Coordinates of C-alpha atoms and ligand atoms in Angstrom, one line a residue:
X68 CA 58.3 197.1 75.3
X69 CA 54.5 197.4 74.8
X70 CA 52.5 194.3 74.1
X71 CA 50.4 194.9 70.9
X72 CA 48.6 191.6 70.9
X73 CA 44.9 191.6 70.8
X74 CA 42.0 189.1 70.6
X75 CA 39.6 189.3 67.8
X76 CA 36.7 186.9 67.1
X77 CA 38.4 184.5 69.6
X78 CA 41.6 184.5 67.6
X79 CA 45.0 185.7 69.0
X80 CA 46.5 188.5 66.8
X81 CA 50.0 189.8 67.4
X82 CA 48.7 193.3 66.7
X83 CA 45.5 195.0 65.8
X84 CA 46.2 195.9 62.1
X85 CA 44.2 193.6 59.9
X86 CA 44.5 193.9 56.2
X87 CA 40.8 194.3 54.9
X88 CA 39.2 192.4 52.1
X89 CA 40.5 193.8 48.9
X90 CA 42.8 193.2 45.9
X91 CA 45.7 193.2 48.5
X92 CA 44.4 189.8 49.8
X93 CA 43.5 187.9 46.7
X94 CA 46.4 185.5 46.4
X95 CA 48.6 183.4 48.6
X96 CA 51.7 185.3 47.5
X97 CA 50.2 188.6 48.5
X98 CA 49.1 187.2 51.9
X99 CA 52.7 186.0 52.6
X100 CA 53.9 189.4 51.8
X101 CA 51.3 190.9 54.2
X102 CA 52.5 188.7 57.0
X103 CA 56.2 189.6 56.3
X104 CA 55.1 193.2 56.4
X105 CA 53.8 192.7 59.9
X106 CA 49.9 192.3 59.6
X107 CA 48.1 191.0 62.5
X108 CA 45.6 189.0 60.3
X109 CA 44.1 189.2 56.8
X110 CA 40.6 189.2 55.4
X111 CA 40.5 187.6 52.0
X112 CA 39.0 189.3 49.0
X113 CA 35.3 188.4 49.0
X114 CA 33.8 185.6 47.1
X115 CA 30.9 187.2 45.4
X116 CA 28.0 185.1 44.2
X117 CA 27.1 187.8 41.7
X118 CA 30.5 187.5 40.2
X119 CA 29.9 183.8 39.6
X120 CA 26.5 184.5 38.1
X121 CA 28.1 187.1 35.8
X122 CA 30.9 184.8 34.7
X123 CA 28.3 182.1 33.9
X124 CA 26.2 184.6 31.9
X125 CA 29.3 185.6 30.0
X126 CA 30.3 182.1 29.3
X127 CA 26.8 181.2 28.1
X128 CA 26.7 184.3 25.9
X129 CA 30.0 183.4 24.3
X130 CA 28.8 179.8 23.6
X131 CA 25.5 181.0 22.3
X132 CA 27.2 183.3 19.8
X133 CA 29.3 180.4 18.7
X134 CA 26.1 178.1 18.5
X135 CA 27.7 175.7 21.1
X136 CA 24.7 175.7 23.4
X137 CA 22.5 172.7 24.0
X138 CA 20.2 172.6 26.9
X139 CA 22.4 169.8 28.5
X140 CA 25.6 171.7 28.1
X141 CA 24.1 174.9 29.7
X142 CA 23.7 173.1 33.0
X143 CA 27.1 171.6 32.7
X144 CA 28.8 175.0 31.9
X145 CA 27.0 176.6 34.8
X146 CA 28.4 174.0 37.2
X147 CA 31.9 174.2 35.8
X148 CA 32.0 178.0 36.0
X149 CA 30.7 178.0 39.6
X150 CA 33.1 175.2 40.7
X151 CA 36.0 177.0 39.0
X152 CA 35.6 180.2 41.0
X153 CA 34.7 178.5 44.2
X154 CA 37.6 175.9 43.9
X155 CA 40.1 178.7 43.2
X156 CA 38.8 180.5 46.4
X157 CA 39.1 177.4 48.5
X158 CA 42.5 176.7 47.2
X159 CA 43.6 180.2 48.2
X160 CA 42.3 179.6 51.8
X161 CA 44.2 176.2 52.0
X162 CA 47.3 177.6 50.4
X163 CA 47.2 180.7 52.7
X164 CA 46.7 178.6 55.8
X165 CA 49.8 176.5 54.9
X166 CA 51.9 179.6 54.0
X167 CA 51.3 181.9 57.0
X168 CA 50.9 181.9 60.8
X169 CA 48.6 184.8 61.1
X170 CA 44.8 184.2 61.1
X171 CA 43.1 184.0 57.7
X172 CA 39.5 185.3 57.6
X173 CA 37.5 184.5 54.5
X174 CA 34.8 186.7 53.2
X175 CA 31.6 186.2 51.2
X176 CA 28.8 188.2 49.7
X177 CA 25.8 186.2 48.4
X178 CA 22.5 186.9 46.9
X179 CA 20.5 183.7 47.4
X180 CA 20.2 182.4 51.0
X181 CA 21.2 178.8 50.0
X182 CA 24.6 180.1 48.9
X183 CA 25.4 181.9 52.1
X184 CA 25.3 178.5 53.8
X185 CA 26.9 176.3 51.1
X186 CA 29.8 178.7 50.6
X187 CA 30.3 179.0 54.4
X188 CA 30.5 175.3 54.8
X189 CA 33.1 174.9 52.0
X190 CA 35.1 177.8 53.5
X191 CA 35.1 176.2 56.9
X192 CA 36.3 172.9 55.5
X193 CA 39.1 174.6 53.6
X194 CA 40.5 175.8 56.9
X195 CA 39.6 179.5 57.3
X196 CA 40.0 180.8 60.8
X197 CA 36.8 182.9 60.7
X198 CA 34.3 184.2 58.1
X199 CA 33.3 187.8 57.4
X200 CA 29.9 188.1 55.9
X201 CA 30.0 191.0 53.5
X202 CA 26.4 192.3 53.7
X203 CA 25.1 195.1 51.5
X204 CA 21.6 196.3 51.1
X205 CA 21.6 199.5 49.2
X206 CA 18.5 201.3 50.6
X207 CA 17.3 202.5 47.2
X208 CA 14.7 199.7 47.2
X209 CA 11.6 201.5 48.6
X210 CA 9.8 198.1 48.9
X211 CA 12.2 197.0 51.7
X212 CA 12.0 198.9 54.9
X213 CA 14.1 198.7 58.1
X214 CA 12.1 195.7 59.3
X215 CA 12.7 193.7 56.2
X216 CA 16.4 194.5 56.1
X217 CA 16.8 193.3 59.8
X218 CA 14.8 190.2 59.1
X219 CA 16.9 189.4 56.0
X220 CA 20.1 190.0 58.0
X221 CA 19.0 187.9 61.0
X222 CA 17.9 185.0 58.6
X223 CA 21.3 185.0 56.9
X224 CA 23.1 185.0 60.3
X225 CA 21.0 182.2 61.6
X226 CA 21.5 180.1 58.6
X227 CA 25.2 180.6 58.4
X228 CA 25.7 180.1 62.2
X229 CA 23.7 176.8 62.1
X230 CA 26.0 175.4 59.3
X231 CA 29.5 176.3 60.6
X232 CA 31.4 176.5 63.9
X233 CA 34.1 179.0 63.0
X234 CA 33.6 182.6 64.2
X235 CA 31.5 185.0 62.1
X236 CA 31.9 188.7 61.8
X237 CA 29.3 190.8 59.9
X238 CA 30.5 193.7 57.7
X239 CA 27.8 196.2 57.3
X240 CA 27.0 199.3 55.3
X241 CA 26.9 202.7 57.1
X242 CA 23.5 203.4 55.4
X243 CA 21.0 202.1 58.0
X244 CA 17.8 203.8 59.3
X245 CA 19.0 203.1 62.8
X246 CA 22.5 201.8 63.1
X247 CA 22.3 201.0 66.9
X248 CA 19.1 199.0 66.7
X249 CA 20.5 197.1 63.6
X250 CA 23.8 196.3 65.3
X251 CA 22.2 195.4 68.7
X252 CA 20.0 192.7 66.9
X253 CA 23.0 191.3 65.0
X254 CA 24.8 191.1 68.3
X255 CA 22.0 189.3 69.9
X256 CA 21.9 186.9 67.0
X257 CA 25.3 185.7 68.3
X258 CA 27.9 186.8 65.8
X259 CA 31.4 187.1 67.2
X260 CA 32.2 190.5 65.5
X261 CA 30.8 193.4 63.7
X262 CA 32.8 195.4 61.1
X263 CA 31.9 199.1 60.8
X264 CA 31.8 199.7 57.8
X265 CA 31.8 198.5 54.3
X266 CA 32.6 201.1 51.6
X267 CA 30.4 201.2 48.5
X268 CA 31.4 201.7 45.1
X269 CA 31.5 205.4 44.4
X270 CA 29.8 206.5 41.2
X271 CA 31.0 209.5 39.2
X272 CA 29.9 211.2 35.9
X273 CA 32.2 212.0 33.0
X274 CA 30.7 215.4 32.0
X275 CA 32.6 215.3 28.6
X276 CA 31.4 211.9 27.4
X277 CA 28.1 211.8 29.3
X278 CA 28.8 208.4 30.9
X279 CA 28.9 206.9 34.4
X280 CA 32.4 206.5 35.8
X281 CA 34.0 205.0 38.8
X282 CA 34.6 207.6 41.5
X283 CA 37.0 207.5 44.4
X284 CA 37.8 203.8 44.9
X285 CA 40.0 204.5 48.0
X286 CA 39.0 206.2 51.1
X287 CA 40.7 209.3 52.5
X288 CA 41.7 210.1 56.1
X289 CA 38.6 212.4 56.3
X290 CA 36.4 209.3 56.1
X291 CA 37.6 208.3 59.6
X292 CA 35.0 210.5 61.5
X293 CA 31.9 208.4 60.7
X294 CA 33.4 205.1 61.7
X295 CA 35.0 206.6 64.8
X296 CA 31.5 207.9 65.8
X297 CA 29.9 204.6 65.5
X298 CA 32.7 202.5 66.9
X299 CA 32.5 204.7 70.1
X300 CA 28.8 204.4 70.4
X301 CA 28.5 200.7 69.5
X302 CA 31.5 199.3 71.4
X303 CA 30.0 199.8 74.8
X304 CA 26.6 198.3 73.8
X305 CA 27.5 195.0 72.2
X306 CA 29.0 191.8 73.5
X307 CA 30.6 191.0 70.1
X308 CA 34.0 192.5 68.9
X309 CA 34.0 195.7 67.0
X310 CA 36.2 196.1 64.0
X311 CA 36.9 199.6 62.6
X312 CA 37.1 199.8 58.8
X313 CA 37.1 202.9 56.6
X314 CA 39.5 205.9 56.9
X315 CA 42.2 204.3 59.1
X316 CA 45.3 205.7 57.3
X317 CA 47.9 206.3 60.0
X318 CA 48.9 205.5 63.6
X319 CA 46.9 208.4 65.0
X320 CA 43.7 207.0 63.3
X321 CA 44.6 203.5 64.6
X322 CA 45.0 204.8 68.2
X323 CA 41.8 206.8 68.0
X324 CA 39.8 203.7 66.9
X325 CA 41.3 201.7 69.9
X326 CA 40.4 204.5 72.3
X327 CA 36.9 204.6 70.8
X328 CA 36.7 200.9 71.7
X329 CA 37.6 198.9 68.6
X330 CA 39.2 195.5 69.0
X331 CA 41.1 195.8 65.7
X332 CA 41.2 198.2 62.7
X333 CA 41.1 197.0 59.1
X334 CA 43.3 198.9 56.7
X335 CA 43.1 198.9 52.9
X336 CA 43.4 202.3 51.2
X337 CA 46.4 203.4 53.2
X338 CA 48.3 200.4 51.9
X339 CA 47.4 201.4 48.3
X340 CA 48.2 205.1 48.9
X341 CA 51.6 204.2 50.6
X342 CA 52.9 200.6 50.5
X343 CA 53.0 197.7 52.8
X344 CA 55.7 199.3 54.9
X345 CA 52.9 201.4 56.3
X346 CA 51.9 198.4 58.5
X347 CA 55.3 198.2 60.3
X348 CA 55.3 202.0 60.6
X349 CA 51.9 202.0 62.4
X350 CA 52.8 199.1 64.7
X351 CA 56.2 200.7 65.6
X352 CA 54.5 204.1 66.2
X353 CA 51.7 202.5 68.2
X354 CA 54.3 200.7 70.4
X355 CA 56.2 204.0 71.0
X356 CA 52.9 205.8 71.9
X357 CA 52.0 203.1 74.3
X358 CA 55.5 203.4 76.0
X359 CA 55.3 207.1 76.2
X360 CA 51.9 206.8 77.8
X361 CA 52.9 203.9 80.0
X362 CA 50.4 201.5 78.7
X363 CA 51.7 197.9 78.7
X364 CA 48.8 196.3 76.8
X365 CA 46.1 197.5 74.4
X366 CA 43.6 196.5 77.1
X367 CA 45.1 199.4 79.3
X368 CA 43.5 202.0 77.0
X369 CA 41.0 200.4 74.7
X370 CA 37.6 202.0 75.0
X371 CA 38.8 204.8 77.2
X372 CA 37.1 207.3 75.0
X373 CA 34.1 205.3 73.9
X374 CA 30.7 206.9 74.3
X375 CA 30.2 205.1 77.6
X376 CA 33.5 206.1 79.1
X377 CA 34.2 209.4 77.6
X378 CA 32.5 211.5 80.3
X379 CA 30.7 213.3 77.5
X380 CA 28.5 210.9 75.7
X381 CA 26.5 213.7 74.0
X382 CA 29.6 214.8 72.1
X383 CA 29.6 211.5 70.1
X384 CA 26.1 212.1 69.0
X385 CA 26.5 215.7 68.0
X386 CA 25.6 216.1 64.4
X387 CA 24.8 219.7 64.0
X388 CA 27.7 222.1 63.7
X389 CA 26.3 224.7 66.2
X390 CA 29.1 226.5 68.2
X391 CA 31.9 224.4 66.6
X392 CA 31.4 226.1 63.2
X393 CA 30.4 229.5 64.6
X394 CA 33.9 230.8 64.2
X395 CA 34.1 229.6 60.6
X396 CA 33.0 232.8 58.9
Ligands
FMN529 C1 40.2 197.8 45.6 C2 39.3 197.4 46.7 C3 38.7 196.2 46.7 C4 37.8 195.9 47.8 N1 37.2 194.6 47.8 C5 36.4 194.3 48.8 C6 35.8 193.0 48.8 O1 36.0 192.1 48.0 N2 35.0 192.7 49.9 C7 34.7 193.6 50.9 O2 34.1 193.3 52.0 N3 35.3 194.8 50.9 C8 36.1 195.2 49.9 N4 36.6 196.4 49.8 C9 36.4 197.4 50.9 C10 37.5 197.3 52.0 O3 37.6 196.1 52.6 C11 37.3 198.4 53.1 O4 36.1 198.1 53.8 C12 37.2 199.8 52.5 O5 38.2 200.1 51.6 C13 37.4 200.8 53.6 O6 38.6 200.6 54.3 P1 39.8 201.7 54.0 O7 39.4 203.0 54.4 O8 41.0 201.2 54.8 O9 40.1 201.6 52.5 C14 37.6 196.8 48.8 C15 38.2 198.0 48.8 C16 39.1 198.4 47.8 C17 39.8 199.6 47.8

């Protein structure tokens, strides 16, 4: 019987399927179900500083409309709203740690540099096993170049690292001028893991009502290729662990990411498309595939087709269609 266990961020996981940050991981009850369904670990829904700010603005707006606002109540209300959301999040961590054996990884997305560290400290105190920093710089800001984005990233890492001891993973966007350079600097800054990639909200346009809509929230299997390319290129170049996120919908995709060098894969959309039984299906099929190929542990084949080991590194970097699409006429 194949051994599916793996190590991620210094944590021992019974298998390489981690349920990614999402609505699937936003309560203790759901996390218990995910453990029962066979997940190797969970990443909690992110605590968004922006959400706290929006909630504060909404509360103040409501109070202003009702003529309840005095300058001294404003400060008080801001603190109450902030503490409410933060307290709920910390209670979820503590509750989850009591309820399950699998590692519980918290996640934050902040705007102000001070919050990255204060949230991180609270989260560590609440008992999270690790922390994923959900970083997103949309490159639509033409004032901020690659250098500024790298500097901002390294500053956040340095601040968070100096304030907590639990392992840190950085979840980044696929939209970078130079992914390798960006990731190598993140690695050198001493993070324990890098998550490739975050998925941004997809806009759409309602052509009948002339309004902006939400596009595809969930990924599809065809989204795998981009992550696969970068996992294979990056995995041989960094010391930190590499987690594959985006487009992992079935066992074949999971195996491909492990062959490309990922330590673990995060899954979200496939659990929405199917249901939680997909986790057990994938671990059972992985085990069967390993037996068939006479692999006893994941270490026996992980990274075998990474860019460094594939014997054809140029293929991973091919971006033009050239001869591959020549027959598509
Ligand atoms: C409904 C939903 C909510 C999500 N919320 C978060 C979040 O709070 N923080 C985060 O880092 N990623 C969030 N994500 C992104 C996922 O963690 C994941 O990176 C993305 O869905 C790609 O993985 P997939 O192809 O397995 O879906 C969310 C995704 C979905 C579909």
